[in-house]
Coordinates of C-alpha atoms and ligand atoms in Angstrom, one line a residue:
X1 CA -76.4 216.7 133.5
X2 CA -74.5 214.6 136.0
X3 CA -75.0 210.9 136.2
X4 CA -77.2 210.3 139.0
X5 CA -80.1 212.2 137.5
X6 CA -78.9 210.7 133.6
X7 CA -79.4 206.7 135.0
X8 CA -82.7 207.9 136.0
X9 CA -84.0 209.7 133.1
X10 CA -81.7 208.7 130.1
X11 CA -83.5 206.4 127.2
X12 CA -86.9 207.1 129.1
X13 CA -90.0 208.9 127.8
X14 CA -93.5 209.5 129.2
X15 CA -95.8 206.3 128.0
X16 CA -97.6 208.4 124.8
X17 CA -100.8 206.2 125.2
X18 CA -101.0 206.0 128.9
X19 CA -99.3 208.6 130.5
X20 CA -97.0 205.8 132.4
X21 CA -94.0 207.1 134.5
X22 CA -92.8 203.7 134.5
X23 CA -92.5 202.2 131.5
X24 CA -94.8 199.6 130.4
X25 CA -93.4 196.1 129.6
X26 CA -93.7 195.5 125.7
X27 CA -94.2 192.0 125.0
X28 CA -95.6 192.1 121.6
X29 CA -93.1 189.9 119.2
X30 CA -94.8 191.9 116.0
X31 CA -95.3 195.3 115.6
X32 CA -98.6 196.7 113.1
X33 CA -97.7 197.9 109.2
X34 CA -99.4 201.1 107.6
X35 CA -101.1 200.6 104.2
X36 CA -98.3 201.3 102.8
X37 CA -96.1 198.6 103.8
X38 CA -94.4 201.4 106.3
X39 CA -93.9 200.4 109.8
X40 CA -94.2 203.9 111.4
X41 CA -93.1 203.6 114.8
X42 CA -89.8 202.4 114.2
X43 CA -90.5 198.1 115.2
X44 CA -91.2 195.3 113.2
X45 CA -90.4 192.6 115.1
X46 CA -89.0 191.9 118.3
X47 CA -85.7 189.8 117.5
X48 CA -84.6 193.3 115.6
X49 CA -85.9 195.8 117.7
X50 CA -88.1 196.5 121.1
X51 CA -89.3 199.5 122.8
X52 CA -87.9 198.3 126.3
X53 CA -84.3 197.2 124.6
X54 CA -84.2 200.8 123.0
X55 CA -84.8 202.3 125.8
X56 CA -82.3 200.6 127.8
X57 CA -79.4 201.1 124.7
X58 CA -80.3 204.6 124.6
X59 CA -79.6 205.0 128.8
X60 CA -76.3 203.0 128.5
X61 CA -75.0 204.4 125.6
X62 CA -75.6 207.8 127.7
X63 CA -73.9 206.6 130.6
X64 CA -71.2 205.7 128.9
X65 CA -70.5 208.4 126.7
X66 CA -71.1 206.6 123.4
X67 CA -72.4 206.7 120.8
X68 CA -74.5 203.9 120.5
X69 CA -75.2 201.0 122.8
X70 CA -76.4 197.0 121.6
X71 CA -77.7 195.0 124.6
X72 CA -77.7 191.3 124.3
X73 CA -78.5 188.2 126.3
X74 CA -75.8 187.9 128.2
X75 CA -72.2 189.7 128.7
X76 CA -70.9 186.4 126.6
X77 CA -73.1 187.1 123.8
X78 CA -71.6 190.4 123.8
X79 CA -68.3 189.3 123.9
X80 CA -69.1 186.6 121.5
X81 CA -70.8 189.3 118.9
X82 CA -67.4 191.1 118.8
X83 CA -65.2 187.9 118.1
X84 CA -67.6 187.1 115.3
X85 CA -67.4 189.9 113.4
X86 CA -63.1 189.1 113.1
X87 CA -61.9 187.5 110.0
X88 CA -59.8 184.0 109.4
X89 CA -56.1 185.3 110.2
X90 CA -56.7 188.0 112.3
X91 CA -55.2 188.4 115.6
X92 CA -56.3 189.2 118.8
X93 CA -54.8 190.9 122.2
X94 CA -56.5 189.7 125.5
X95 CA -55.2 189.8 129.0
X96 CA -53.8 186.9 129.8
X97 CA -56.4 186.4 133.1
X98 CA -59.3 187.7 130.8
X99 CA -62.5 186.8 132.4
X100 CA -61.8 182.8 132.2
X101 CA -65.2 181.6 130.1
X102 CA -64.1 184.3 127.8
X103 CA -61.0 182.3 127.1
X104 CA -63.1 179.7 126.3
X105 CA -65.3 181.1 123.8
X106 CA -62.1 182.6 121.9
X107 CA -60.1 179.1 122.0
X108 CA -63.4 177.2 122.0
X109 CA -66.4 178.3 120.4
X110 CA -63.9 180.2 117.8
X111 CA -61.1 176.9 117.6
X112 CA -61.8 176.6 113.7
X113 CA -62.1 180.0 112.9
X114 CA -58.3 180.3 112.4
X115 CA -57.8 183.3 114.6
X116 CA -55.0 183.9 116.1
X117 CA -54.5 185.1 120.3
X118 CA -52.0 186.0 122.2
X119 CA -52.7 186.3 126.3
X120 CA -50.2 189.3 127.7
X121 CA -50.2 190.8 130.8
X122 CA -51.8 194.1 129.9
X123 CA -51.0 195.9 133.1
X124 CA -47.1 195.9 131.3
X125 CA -47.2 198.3 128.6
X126 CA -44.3 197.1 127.3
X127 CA -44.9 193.9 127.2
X128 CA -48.3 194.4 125.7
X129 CA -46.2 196.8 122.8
X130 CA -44.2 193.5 122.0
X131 CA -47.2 191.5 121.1
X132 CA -48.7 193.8 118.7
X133 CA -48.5 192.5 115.1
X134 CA -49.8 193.8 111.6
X135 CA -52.9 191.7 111.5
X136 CA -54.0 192.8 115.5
X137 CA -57.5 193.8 114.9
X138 CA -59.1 193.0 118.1
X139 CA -57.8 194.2 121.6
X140 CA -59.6 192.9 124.1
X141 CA -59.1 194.5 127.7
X142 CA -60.5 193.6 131.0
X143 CA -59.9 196.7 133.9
X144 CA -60.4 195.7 137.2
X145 CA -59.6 192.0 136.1
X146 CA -61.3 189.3 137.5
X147 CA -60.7 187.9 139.9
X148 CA -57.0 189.2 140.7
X149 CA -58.6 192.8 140.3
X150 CA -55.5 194.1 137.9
X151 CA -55.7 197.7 136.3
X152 CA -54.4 198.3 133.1
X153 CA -53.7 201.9 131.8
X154 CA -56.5 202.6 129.4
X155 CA -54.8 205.8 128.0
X156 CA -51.4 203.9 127.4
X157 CA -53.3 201.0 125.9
X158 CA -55.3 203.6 123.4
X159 CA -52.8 205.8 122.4
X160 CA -51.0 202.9 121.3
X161 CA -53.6 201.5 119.5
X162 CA -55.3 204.6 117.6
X163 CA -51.7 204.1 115.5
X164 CA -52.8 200.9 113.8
X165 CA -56.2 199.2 112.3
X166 CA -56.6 197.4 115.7
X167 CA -60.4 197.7 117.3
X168 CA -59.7 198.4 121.6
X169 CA -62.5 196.7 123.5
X170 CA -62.9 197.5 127.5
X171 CA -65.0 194.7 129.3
X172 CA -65.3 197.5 132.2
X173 CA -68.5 195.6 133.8
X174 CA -66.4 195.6 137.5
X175 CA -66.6 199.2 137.7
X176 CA -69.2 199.7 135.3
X177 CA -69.7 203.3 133.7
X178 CA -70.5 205.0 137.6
X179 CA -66.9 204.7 138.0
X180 CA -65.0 204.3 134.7
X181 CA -65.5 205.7 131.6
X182 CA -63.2 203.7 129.0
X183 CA -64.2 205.7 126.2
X184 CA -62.8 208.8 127.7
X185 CA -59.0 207.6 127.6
X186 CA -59.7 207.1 123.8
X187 CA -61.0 202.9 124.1
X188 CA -63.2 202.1 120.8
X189 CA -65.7 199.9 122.3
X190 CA -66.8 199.2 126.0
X191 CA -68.6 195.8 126.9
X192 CA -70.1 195.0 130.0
X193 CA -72.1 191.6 131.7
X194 CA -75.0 194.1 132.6
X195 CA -75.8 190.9 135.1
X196 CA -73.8 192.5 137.8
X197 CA -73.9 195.9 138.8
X198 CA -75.8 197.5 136.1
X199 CA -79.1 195.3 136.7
X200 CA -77.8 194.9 140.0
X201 CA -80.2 192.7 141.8
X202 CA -78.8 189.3 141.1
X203 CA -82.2 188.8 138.8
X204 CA -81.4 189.0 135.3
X205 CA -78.7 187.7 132.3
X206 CA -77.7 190.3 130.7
X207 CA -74.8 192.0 128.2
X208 CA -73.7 195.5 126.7
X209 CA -71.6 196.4 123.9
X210 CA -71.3 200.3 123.7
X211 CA -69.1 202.3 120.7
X212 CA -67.4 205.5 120.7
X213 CA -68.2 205.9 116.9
X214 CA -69.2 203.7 114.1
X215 CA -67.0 201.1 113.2
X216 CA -66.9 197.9 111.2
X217 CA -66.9 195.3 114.1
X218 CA -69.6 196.8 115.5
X219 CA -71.8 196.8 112.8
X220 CA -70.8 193.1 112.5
X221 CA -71.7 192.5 116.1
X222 CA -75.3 194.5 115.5
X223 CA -75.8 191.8 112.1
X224 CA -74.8 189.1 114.2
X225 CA -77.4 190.1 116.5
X226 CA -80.1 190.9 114.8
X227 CA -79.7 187.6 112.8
X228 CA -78.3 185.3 115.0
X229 CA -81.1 186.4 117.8
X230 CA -78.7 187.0 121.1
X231 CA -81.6 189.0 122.7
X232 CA -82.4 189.9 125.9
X233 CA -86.0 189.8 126.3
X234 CA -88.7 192.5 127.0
X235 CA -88.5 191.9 130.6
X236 CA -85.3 191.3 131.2
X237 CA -84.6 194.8 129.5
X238 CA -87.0 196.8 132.0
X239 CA -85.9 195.0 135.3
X240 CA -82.4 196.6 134.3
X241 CA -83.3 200.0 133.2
X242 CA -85.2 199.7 136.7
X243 CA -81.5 198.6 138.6
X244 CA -79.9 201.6 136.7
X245 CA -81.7 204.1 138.6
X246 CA -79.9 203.0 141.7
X247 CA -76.5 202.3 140.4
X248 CA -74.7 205.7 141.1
X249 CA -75.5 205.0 145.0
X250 CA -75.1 201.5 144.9
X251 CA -71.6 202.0 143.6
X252 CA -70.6 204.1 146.4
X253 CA -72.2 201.7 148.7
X254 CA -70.4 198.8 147.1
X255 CA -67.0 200.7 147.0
X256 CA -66.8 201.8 151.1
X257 CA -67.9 198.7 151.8
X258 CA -65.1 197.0 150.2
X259 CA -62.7 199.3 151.1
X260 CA -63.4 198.9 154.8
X261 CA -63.2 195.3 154.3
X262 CA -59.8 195.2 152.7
X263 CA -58.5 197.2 154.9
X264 CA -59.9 194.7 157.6
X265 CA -58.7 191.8 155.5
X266 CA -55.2 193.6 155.0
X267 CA -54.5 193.5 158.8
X268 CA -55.5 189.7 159.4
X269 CA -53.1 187.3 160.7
X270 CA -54.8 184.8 158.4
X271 CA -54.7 186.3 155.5
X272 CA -51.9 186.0 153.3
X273 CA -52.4 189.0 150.3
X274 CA -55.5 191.2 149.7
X275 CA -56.8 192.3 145.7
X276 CA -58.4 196.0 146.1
X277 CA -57.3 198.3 143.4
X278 CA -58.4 200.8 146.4
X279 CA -55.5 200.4 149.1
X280 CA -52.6 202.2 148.3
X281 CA -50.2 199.5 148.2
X282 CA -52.2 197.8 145.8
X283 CA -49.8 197.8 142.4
X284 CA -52.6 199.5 140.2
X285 CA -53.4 201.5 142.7
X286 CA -52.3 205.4 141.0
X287 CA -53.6 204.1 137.8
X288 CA -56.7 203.1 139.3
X289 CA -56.8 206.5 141.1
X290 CA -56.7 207.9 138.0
X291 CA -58.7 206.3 135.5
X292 CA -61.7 205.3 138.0
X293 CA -63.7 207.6 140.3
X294 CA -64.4 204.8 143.2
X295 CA -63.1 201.2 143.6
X296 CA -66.0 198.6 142.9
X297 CA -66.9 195.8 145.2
X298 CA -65.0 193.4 143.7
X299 CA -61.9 192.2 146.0
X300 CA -60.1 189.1 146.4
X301 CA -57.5 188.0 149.1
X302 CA -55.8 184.9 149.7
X303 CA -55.6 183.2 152.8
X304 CA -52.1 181.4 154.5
X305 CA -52.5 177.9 153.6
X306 CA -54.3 176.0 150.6
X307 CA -57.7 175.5 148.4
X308 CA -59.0 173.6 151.6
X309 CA -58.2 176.2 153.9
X310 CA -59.8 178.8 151.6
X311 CA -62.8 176.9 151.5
X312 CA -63.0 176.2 154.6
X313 CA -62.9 180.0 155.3
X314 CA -65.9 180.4 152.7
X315 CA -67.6 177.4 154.7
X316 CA -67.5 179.4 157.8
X317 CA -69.2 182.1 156.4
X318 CA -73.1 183.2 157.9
X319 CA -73.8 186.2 155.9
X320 CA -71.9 185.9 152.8
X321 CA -73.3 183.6 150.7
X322 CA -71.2 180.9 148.4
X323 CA -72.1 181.6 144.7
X324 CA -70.9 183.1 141.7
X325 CA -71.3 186.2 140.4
X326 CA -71.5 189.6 141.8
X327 CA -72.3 193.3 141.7
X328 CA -75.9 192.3 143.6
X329 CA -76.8 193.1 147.0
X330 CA -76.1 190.4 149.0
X331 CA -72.4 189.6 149.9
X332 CA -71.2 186.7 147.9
X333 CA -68.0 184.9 148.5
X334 CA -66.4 182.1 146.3
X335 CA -63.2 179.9 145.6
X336 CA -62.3 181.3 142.6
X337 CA -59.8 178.3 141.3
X338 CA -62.8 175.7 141.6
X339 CA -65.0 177.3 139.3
X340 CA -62.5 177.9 136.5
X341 CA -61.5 174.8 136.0
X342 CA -58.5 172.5 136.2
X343 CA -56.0 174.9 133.6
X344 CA -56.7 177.9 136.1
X345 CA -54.4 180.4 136.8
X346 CA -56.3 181.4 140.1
X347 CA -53.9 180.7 143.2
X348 CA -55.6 177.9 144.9
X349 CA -56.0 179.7 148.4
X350 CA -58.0 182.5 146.6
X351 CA -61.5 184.1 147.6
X352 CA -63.2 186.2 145.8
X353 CA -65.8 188.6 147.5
X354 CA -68.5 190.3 145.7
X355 CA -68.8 193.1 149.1
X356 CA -72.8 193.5 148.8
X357 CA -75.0 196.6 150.5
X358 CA -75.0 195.0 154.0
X359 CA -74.1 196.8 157.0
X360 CA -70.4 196.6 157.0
X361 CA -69.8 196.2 160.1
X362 CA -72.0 192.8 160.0
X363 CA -69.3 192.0 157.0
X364 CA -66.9 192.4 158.4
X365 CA -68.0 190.5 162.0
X366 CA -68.9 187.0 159.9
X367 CA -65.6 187.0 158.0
X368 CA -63.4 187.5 161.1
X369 CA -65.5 184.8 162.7
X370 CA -64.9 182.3 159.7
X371 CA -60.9 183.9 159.5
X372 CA -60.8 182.6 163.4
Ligands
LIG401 C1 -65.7 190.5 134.0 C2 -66.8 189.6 133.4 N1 -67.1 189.7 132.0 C3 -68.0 189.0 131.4 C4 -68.8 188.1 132.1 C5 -69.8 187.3 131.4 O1 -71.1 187.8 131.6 P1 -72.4 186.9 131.6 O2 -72.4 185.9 132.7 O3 -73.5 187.9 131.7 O4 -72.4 186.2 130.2 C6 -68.6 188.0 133.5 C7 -69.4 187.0 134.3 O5 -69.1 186.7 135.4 C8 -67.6 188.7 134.1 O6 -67.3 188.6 135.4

């Protein structure tokens, strides 16, 4: 079946005791024993399993072409899962503009773990070769990046990898699995903030870790779950199997939106570089073409001048609104290098635009007017 009528019916079942289309919301914390100490239907309790969460594992593992999906509380505890399940002395592969918080948690939250990092530039295959070493066993990938919106080559990266012990991760939640399928160009595990896109209404926290087959870090990441309690609740689990049934169209909604507005952006006077994996000059553009069926929403440009120019731009702005995150509806726009911190490696005069499901035309109107 093709994916528009899998994100509507994947992971969902007819309510047995009502007869429900939709789902009903479980919020029970406990779930009944038999007699005989049996717990029939499959829950116990609701830190190590819920109907709603299986449901919503079973659609994105679907989506994604795994074989097996773990939803958490966030994309972080997600992420975070992974990282724990890595011994003292191991060494990880990340992108050297990995998702910035990520950065944190590895050099952070993990500081006394003794692991061992090395931040390449992934979109180099040679230069990602040179930083393999024997005790790799975590590669952590990031395709589009954010926010530059850098594509590496997910085949390159996996065939390289299958020839050692090293675990590939794809944090694909830019494109999400509507227009990239990391598993397919051999990728271990794919992880995604199911905040964005995947929910999709800007209304829930949310994270994804989905595997290609069993493996030790992921059964590490589902222990580290199901004891440490990174779960997303009931609710938060059925308001995104709801945004799932959308996603296919919202994705191709997202992606001409953005493409029309980078090719606006492109021909500004005031702008000084655009970020869209979809225009032809961008430098992961036949990469892109070929490992993603669309472009996302996500683009960045930079405008001709500095941080105060840039936000002045964002200050301008009627209809795009200045906050963080993306893959919602609404247009959001945001200086990049402010939120990340002082040790950024954003350029200063960087926007990033999450291109919502307006008309584009009124998109592109208000950021011409704040361009002016
Ligand atoms: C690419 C990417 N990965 C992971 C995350 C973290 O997700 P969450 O905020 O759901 O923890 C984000 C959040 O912005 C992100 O943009």
């Amino acid at each position: 079946m093709k994916i528009e009528t899998r994100a509507i019916h994947a992971g969902r079942r007819i309510d047995p005791a009502t007869g429900a289309v939709t789902p009903p919301i479980h919020l029970s914390s406990t779930f009944e024993r038999n007699p005989d100490g049996e717990y029939p239907r499959g829950f116990s309790y609701s830190r190590e399993g819920n109907p709603n969460r299986e449901m919503l594992e079973e659609c994105l593992a679907d989506l994604e072409g795994g074989k097996e999906a773990l939803v958490f509380s966030s994309g972080l505890a997600a992420a975070t899962a992974v990282i724990q399940g890595l011994e003292p002395g191991d060494h990880i592969i990340a992108p050297e503009e990995v998702y910035w918080a990520l950065r944190n948690v590895i050099g952070g939250v993990f500081g006394k773990w003794g692991l061992e990092t090395t931040y390449v530039d992934t979109t180099c295959i040679d230069t990602f070769r040179t930083a393999m070493r024997p005790n790799t066993r975590l590669i952590w990938l990031e395709t589009p990046s954010n926010p530059l919106m850098r594509i590496t080559d997910l085949a390159a990266i996996g065939a390289i990898a299958r020839q050692t012990r090293a675990i590939t991760v794809c944090d694909s939640t830019f494109a999400t699995p509507i227009l990239q399928q990391p598993l397919d160009w051999q990728i271990d595990m794919v992880c995604h903030s199911t905040t964005k896109y995947i929910s999709g209404h800007s209304d829930v926290v949310g994270g994804v870790l989905i595997t290609r087959h069993d493996n030790y870090l992921f059964e590490r990441a589902r222990q580290a779950q199901k004891y440490g309690g990174a779960v997303p609740s009931p609710f938060d689990c059925w308001l995104t199997l709801r945004g799932i049934e959308t996603l296919p169209y919202r994705m191709r909604g997202h992606s001409e939106n953005a493409l029309l507005l980078a090719q606006f952006l492109q021909g500004h006077p005031a702008v000084e570089a655009v970020h869209y994996p979809g225009l032809p000059g961008h430098p992961g553009h036949n990469i892109a073409a070929r490992q993603m069926s669309g472009f996302s929403g996500m683009l960045s440009f930079q405008v001709k001048g500095d941080a105060k120019r840039a936000m002045a731009v964002a200050a301008r702005c009627g209809l795009f609104i200045r906050a963080t995150s993306l893959g919602g509806p609404h247009s959001l726009i945001e200086h990049r290098a402010s939120v990340e911190g002082p040790r950024t490696r954003t350029p200063q005069n960087l926007l990033r635009v999450s291109v919502g499901l307006e008309h584009p035309d009124d998109l592109i109107e208000d950021l011409a007017r704040a361009l002016s």
